[in-house]
Coordinates of C-alpha atoms in Angstrom, one line a residue:
Chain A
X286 CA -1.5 31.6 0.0
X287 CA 2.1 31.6 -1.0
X288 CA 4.1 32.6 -4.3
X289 CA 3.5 29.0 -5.8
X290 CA 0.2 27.7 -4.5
X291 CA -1.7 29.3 -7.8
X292 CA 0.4 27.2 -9.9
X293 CA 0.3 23.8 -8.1
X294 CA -3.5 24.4 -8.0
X295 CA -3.4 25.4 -11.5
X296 CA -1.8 22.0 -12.7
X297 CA -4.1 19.8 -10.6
X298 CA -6.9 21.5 -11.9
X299 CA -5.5 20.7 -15.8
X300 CA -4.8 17.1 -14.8
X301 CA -8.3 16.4 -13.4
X302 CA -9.5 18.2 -16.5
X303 CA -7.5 15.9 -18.4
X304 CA -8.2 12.8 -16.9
X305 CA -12.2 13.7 -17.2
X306 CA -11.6 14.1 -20.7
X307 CA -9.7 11.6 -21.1
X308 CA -12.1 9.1 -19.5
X309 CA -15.0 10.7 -20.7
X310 CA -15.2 8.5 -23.9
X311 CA -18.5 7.7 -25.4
X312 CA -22.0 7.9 -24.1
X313 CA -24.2 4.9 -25.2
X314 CA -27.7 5.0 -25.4
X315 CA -29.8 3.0 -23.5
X316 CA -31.1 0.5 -26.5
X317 CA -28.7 -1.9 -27.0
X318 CA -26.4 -2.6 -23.7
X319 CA -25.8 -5.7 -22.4
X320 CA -24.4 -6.3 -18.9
X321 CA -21.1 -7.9 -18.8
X322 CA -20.0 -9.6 -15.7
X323 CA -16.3 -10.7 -15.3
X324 CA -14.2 -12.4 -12.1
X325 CA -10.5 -11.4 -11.6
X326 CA -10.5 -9.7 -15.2
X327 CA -11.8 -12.5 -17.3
X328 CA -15.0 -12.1 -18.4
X329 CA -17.5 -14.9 -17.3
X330 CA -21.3 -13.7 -18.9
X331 CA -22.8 -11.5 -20.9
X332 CA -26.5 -10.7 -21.1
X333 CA -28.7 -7.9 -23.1
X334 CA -30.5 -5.8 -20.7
X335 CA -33.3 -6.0 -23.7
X336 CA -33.8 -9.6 -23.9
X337 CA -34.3 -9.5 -19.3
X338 CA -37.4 -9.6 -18.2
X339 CA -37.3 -6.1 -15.5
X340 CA -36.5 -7.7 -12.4
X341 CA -34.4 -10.1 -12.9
X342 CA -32.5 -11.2 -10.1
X343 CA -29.1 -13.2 -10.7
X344 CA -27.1 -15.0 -8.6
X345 CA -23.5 -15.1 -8.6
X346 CA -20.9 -16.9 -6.7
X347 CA -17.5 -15.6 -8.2
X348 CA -14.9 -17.4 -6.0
X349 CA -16.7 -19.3 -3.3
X350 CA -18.6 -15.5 -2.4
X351 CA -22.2 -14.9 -3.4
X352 CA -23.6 -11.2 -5.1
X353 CA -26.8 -10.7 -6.2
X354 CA -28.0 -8.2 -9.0
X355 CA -30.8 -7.2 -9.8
X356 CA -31.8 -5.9 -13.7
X357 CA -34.4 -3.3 -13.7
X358 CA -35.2 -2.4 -17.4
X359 CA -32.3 -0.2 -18.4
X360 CA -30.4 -0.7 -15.2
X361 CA -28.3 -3.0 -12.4
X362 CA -27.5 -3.4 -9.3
X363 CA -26.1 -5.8 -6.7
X364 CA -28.9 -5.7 -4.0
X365 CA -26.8 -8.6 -1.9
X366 CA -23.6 -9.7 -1.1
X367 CA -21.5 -11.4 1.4
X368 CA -18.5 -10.0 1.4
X369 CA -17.0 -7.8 4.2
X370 CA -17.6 -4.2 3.3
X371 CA -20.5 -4.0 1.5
X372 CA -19.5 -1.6 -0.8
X373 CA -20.5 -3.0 -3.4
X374 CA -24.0 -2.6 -2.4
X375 CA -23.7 1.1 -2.2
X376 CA -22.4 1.6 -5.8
X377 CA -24.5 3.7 -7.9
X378 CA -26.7 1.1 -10.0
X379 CA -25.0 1.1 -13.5
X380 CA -27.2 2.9 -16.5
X381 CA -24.9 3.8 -18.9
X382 CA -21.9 2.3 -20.5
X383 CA -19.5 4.7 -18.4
X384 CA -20.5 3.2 -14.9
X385 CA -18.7 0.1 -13.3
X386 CA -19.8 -1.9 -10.4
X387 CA -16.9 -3.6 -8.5
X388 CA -16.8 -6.1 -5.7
X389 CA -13.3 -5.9 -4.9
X390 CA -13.2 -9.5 -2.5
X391 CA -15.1 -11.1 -4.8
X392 CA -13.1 -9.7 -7.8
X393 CA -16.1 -9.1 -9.4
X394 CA -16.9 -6.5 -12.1
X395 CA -20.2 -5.3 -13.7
X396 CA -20.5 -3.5 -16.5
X397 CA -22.7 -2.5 -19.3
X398 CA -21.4 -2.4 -23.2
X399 CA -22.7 -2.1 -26.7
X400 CA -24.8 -5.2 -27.2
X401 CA -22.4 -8.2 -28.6
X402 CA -23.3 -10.9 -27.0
X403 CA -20.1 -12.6 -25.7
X404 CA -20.0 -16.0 -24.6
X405 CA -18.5 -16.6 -21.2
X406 CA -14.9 -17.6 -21.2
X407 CA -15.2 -20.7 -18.7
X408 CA -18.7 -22.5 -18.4
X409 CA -18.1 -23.1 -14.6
X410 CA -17.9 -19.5 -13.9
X411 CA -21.4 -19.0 -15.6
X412 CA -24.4 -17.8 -13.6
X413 CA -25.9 -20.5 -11.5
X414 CA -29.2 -19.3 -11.0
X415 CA -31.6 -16.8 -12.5
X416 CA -35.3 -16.1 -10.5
X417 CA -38.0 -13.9 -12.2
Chain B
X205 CA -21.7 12.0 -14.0
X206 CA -24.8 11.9 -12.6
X207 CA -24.9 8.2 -11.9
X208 CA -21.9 8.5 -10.1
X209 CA -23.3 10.8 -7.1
X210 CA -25.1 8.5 -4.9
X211 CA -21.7 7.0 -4.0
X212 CA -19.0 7.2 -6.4
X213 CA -17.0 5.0 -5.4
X214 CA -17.1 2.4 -3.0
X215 CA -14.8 3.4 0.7
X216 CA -14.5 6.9 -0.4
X217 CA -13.8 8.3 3.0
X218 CA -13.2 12.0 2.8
X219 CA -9.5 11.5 4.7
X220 CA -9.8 13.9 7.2
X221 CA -8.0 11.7 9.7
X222 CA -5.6 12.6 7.5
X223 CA -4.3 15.9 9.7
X224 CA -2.4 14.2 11.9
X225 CA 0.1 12.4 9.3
X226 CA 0.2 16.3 8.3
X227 CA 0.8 17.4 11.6
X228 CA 3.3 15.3 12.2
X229 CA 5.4 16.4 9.2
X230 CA 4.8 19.9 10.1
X231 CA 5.8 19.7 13.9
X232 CA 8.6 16.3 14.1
X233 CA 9.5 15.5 10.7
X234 CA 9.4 12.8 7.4
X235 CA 10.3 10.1 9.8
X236 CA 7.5 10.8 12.5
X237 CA 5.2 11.8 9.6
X238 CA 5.2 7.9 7.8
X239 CA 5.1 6.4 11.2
X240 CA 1.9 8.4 12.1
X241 CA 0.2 7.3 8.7
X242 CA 1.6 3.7 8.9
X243 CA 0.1 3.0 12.3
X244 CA -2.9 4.6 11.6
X245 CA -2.5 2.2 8.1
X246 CA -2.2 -1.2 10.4
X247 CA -4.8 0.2 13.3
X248 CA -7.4 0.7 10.5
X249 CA -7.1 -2.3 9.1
X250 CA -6.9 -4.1 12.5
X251 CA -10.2 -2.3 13.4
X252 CA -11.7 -2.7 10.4
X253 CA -10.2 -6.4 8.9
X254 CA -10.8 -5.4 5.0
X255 CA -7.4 -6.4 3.5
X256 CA -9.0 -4.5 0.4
X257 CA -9.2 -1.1 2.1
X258 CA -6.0 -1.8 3.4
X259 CA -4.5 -2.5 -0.1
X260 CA -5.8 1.0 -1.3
X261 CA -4.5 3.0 1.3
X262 CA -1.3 1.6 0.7
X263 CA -1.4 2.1 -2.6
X264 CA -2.2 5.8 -1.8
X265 CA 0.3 6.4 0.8
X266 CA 2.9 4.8 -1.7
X267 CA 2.6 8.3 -3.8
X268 CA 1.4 10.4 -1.2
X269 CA 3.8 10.1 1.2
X270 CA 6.8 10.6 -0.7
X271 CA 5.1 13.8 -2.6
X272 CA 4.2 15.5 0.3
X273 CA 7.5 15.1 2.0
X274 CA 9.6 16.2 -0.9
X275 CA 7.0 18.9 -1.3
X276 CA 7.8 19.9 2.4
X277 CA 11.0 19.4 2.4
X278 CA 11.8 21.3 -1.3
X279 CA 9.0 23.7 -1.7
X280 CA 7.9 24.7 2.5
X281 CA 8.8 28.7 1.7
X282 CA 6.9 28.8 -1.9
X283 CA 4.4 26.6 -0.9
X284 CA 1.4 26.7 2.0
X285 CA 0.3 23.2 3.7
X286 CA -2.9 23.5 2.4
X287 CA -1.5 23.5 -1.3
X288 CA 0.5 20.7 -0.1
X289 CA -1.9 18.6 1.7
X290 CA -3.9 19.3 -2.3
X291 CA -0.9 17.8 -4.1
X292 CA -0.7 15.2 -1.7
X293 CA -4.4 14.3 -1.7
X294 CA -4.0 14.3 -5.3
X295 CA -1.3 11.6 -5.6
X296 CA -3.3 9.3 -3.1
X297 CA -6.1 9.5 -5.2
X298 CA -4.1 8.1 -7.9
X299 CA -2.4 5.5 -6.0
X300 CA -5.7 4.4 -4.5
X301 CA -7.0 3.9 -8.0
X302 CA -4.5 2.1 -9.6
X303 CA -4.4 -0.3 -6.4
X304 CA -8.3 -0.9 -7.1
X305 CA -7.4 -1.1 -11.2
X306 CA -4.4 -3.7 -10.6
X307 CA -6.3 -6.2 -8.0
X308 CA -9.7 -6.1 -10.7
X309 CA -7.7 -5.5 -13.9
X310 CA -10.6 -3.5 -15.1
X311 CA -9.4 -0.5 -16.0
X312 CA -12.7 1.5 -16.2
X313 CA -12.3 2.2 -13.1
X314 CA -10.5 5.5 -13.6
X315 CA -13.2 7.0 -14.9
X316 CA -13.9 8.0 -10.8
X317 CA -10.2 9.7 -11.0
X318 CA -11.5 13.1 -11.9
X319 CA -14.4 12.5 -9.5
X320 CA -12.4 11.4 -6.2
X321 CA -9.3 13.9 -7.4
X322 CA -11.9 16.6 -7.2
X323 CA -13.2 15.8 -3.9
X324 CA -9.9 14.9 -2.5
X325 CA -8.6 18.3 -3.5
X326 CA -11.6 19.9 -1.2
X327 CA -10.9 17.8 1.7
X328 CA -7.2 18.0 1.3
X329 CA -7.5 22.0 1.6
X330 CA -9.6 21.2 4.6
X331 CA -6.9 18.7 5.8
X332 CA -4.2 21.0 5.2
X333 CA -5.8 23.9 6.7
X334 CA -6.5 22.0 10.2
X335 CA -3.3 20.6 10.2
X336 CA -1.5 24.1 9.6
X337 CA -4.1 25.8 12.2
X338 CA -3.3 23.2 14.9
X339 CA 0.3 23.4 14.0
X340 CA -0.3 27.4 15.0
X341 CA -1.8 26.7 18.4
X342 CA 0.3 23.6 19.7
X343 CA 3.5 25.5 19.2
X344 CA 2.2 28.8 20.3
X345 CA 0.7 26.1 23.4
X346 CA 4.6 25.0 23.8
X347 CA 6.3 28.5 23.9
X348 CA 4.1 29.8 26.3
X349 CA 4.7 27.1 28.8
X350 CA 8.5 27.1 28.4
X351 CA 9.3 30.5 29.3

């Protein structure tokens, strides 16, 4: 420990501090979210986790890759995926609206938000198979 | 929080590989210090061929890098390498995440900053610690064979 090591600890312990508050935001409940699922920033579908049968499997292929998620009641996850690392697979599955799964090859993006309902931006990006 | 624990976030790697960037500014210099971490930059990617790792690493080392050598280079007498390896954890963090943030635009992501920042700051202490240890013994190692 030297003279200024307390201080530079100090500050980085106020920023992460910070940033958790900052990023804290709201908690939803689990009622009313619906999963939003968007390629390279534009969002392509949105679906109430409500109105999904649990189990729900849905297929993706956001540019030319292929995830698949799975909706379990209240939460998702991607159970399959082609891309190279895999990580999205090992994401915590998303429950709340403060989560976010990412598939960074595929530029994909899950997330769950108060229940609106938005249509999908372009029709061709839309899911191309559900299963039950 | 507690959704995020399985695995926060995905290629969290806890950095320790990270010494010997350290050790390198501790025993040669800024100079010898990037070229470690840029090698082991292109080696990791050639090993592991995920151009997305690769673009989050850079994005860390772009503020790491420079913070930790200014830091070494300013600060060395007030300041001990693990509290400098902490900083410089820190600043990766951040760079790492605003890589991920500008290739998916989604900005939710940062919500993992205070996560990753805090783990980081562990493993950079450890990082820094090791590096400053081995530091210790290789030049103790050098002085006793040049007589």
């Amino acid at each position: 420990m030297k003279q200024k090591d307390k201080r530079l600890y100090l500050i980085l312990f106020l920023l992460i501090a910070a940033a958790a508050f900052l990023t804290s935001g709201r908690r939803g409940g689990n009622g009313d979210l619906s999963l939003e699922i968007s390629v390279d920033g534009r969002v392509t579908r949105s679906l109430a986790l409500s109105d999904t049968a649990p189990g729900t499997s849905i297929m993706l292929r956001p540019g030319g890759g292929m995830n698949e998620l799975v909706i379990s009641g209240d939460s998702v996850r991607m159970v399959s995926a082609d891309c190279p690392g895999g990580d999205c697979l090992k994401m915590a599955p998303l429950t709340s609206e403060r989560g976010v799964i990412v598939c960074l090859p595929h530029k994909l993006v899950l997330k769950l938000r108060a229940k609106d309902g938005r249509k999908p931006s372009n029709p061709d990006d839309a899911i191309d198979a559900v299963t039950y | 929080m507690e959704s995020w624990f399985p695995l926060p976030f995905p290629g969290v790697r806890l950095g320790l590989a990270n010494v010997f960037p350290l050790l390198a500014l501790l025993l040669f210099g800024p100079r010898e210090a990037v070229a470690v971490a840029l090698t082991r930059l292109c080696m990791a990617f050639l090993l592991a061929g995920n151009p997305f790792a690769l673009a989050c690493s850079a994005g860390g080392l772009l503020l790491s890098l420079p913070l930790s050598i200014a830091l070494w280079k300013k600060h060395r007498d007030e300041l001990s390498v693990p509290a400098i390896s902490v900083a410089s954890a820190a600043a990766f963090n951040v760079g790492q995440l605003c890589a991920v943030v500008s290739l998916t635009s989604e900005p939710r992501i940062l919500a993992y900053l205070p996560v990753i920042m805090a783990v980081g700051g562990v493993t950079g202490y450890l990082v820094g610690y090791m590096a400053d240890k081995l530091r210790l013994r290789i030049e103790t190692a050098l002085v006793r064979r040049s007589p």
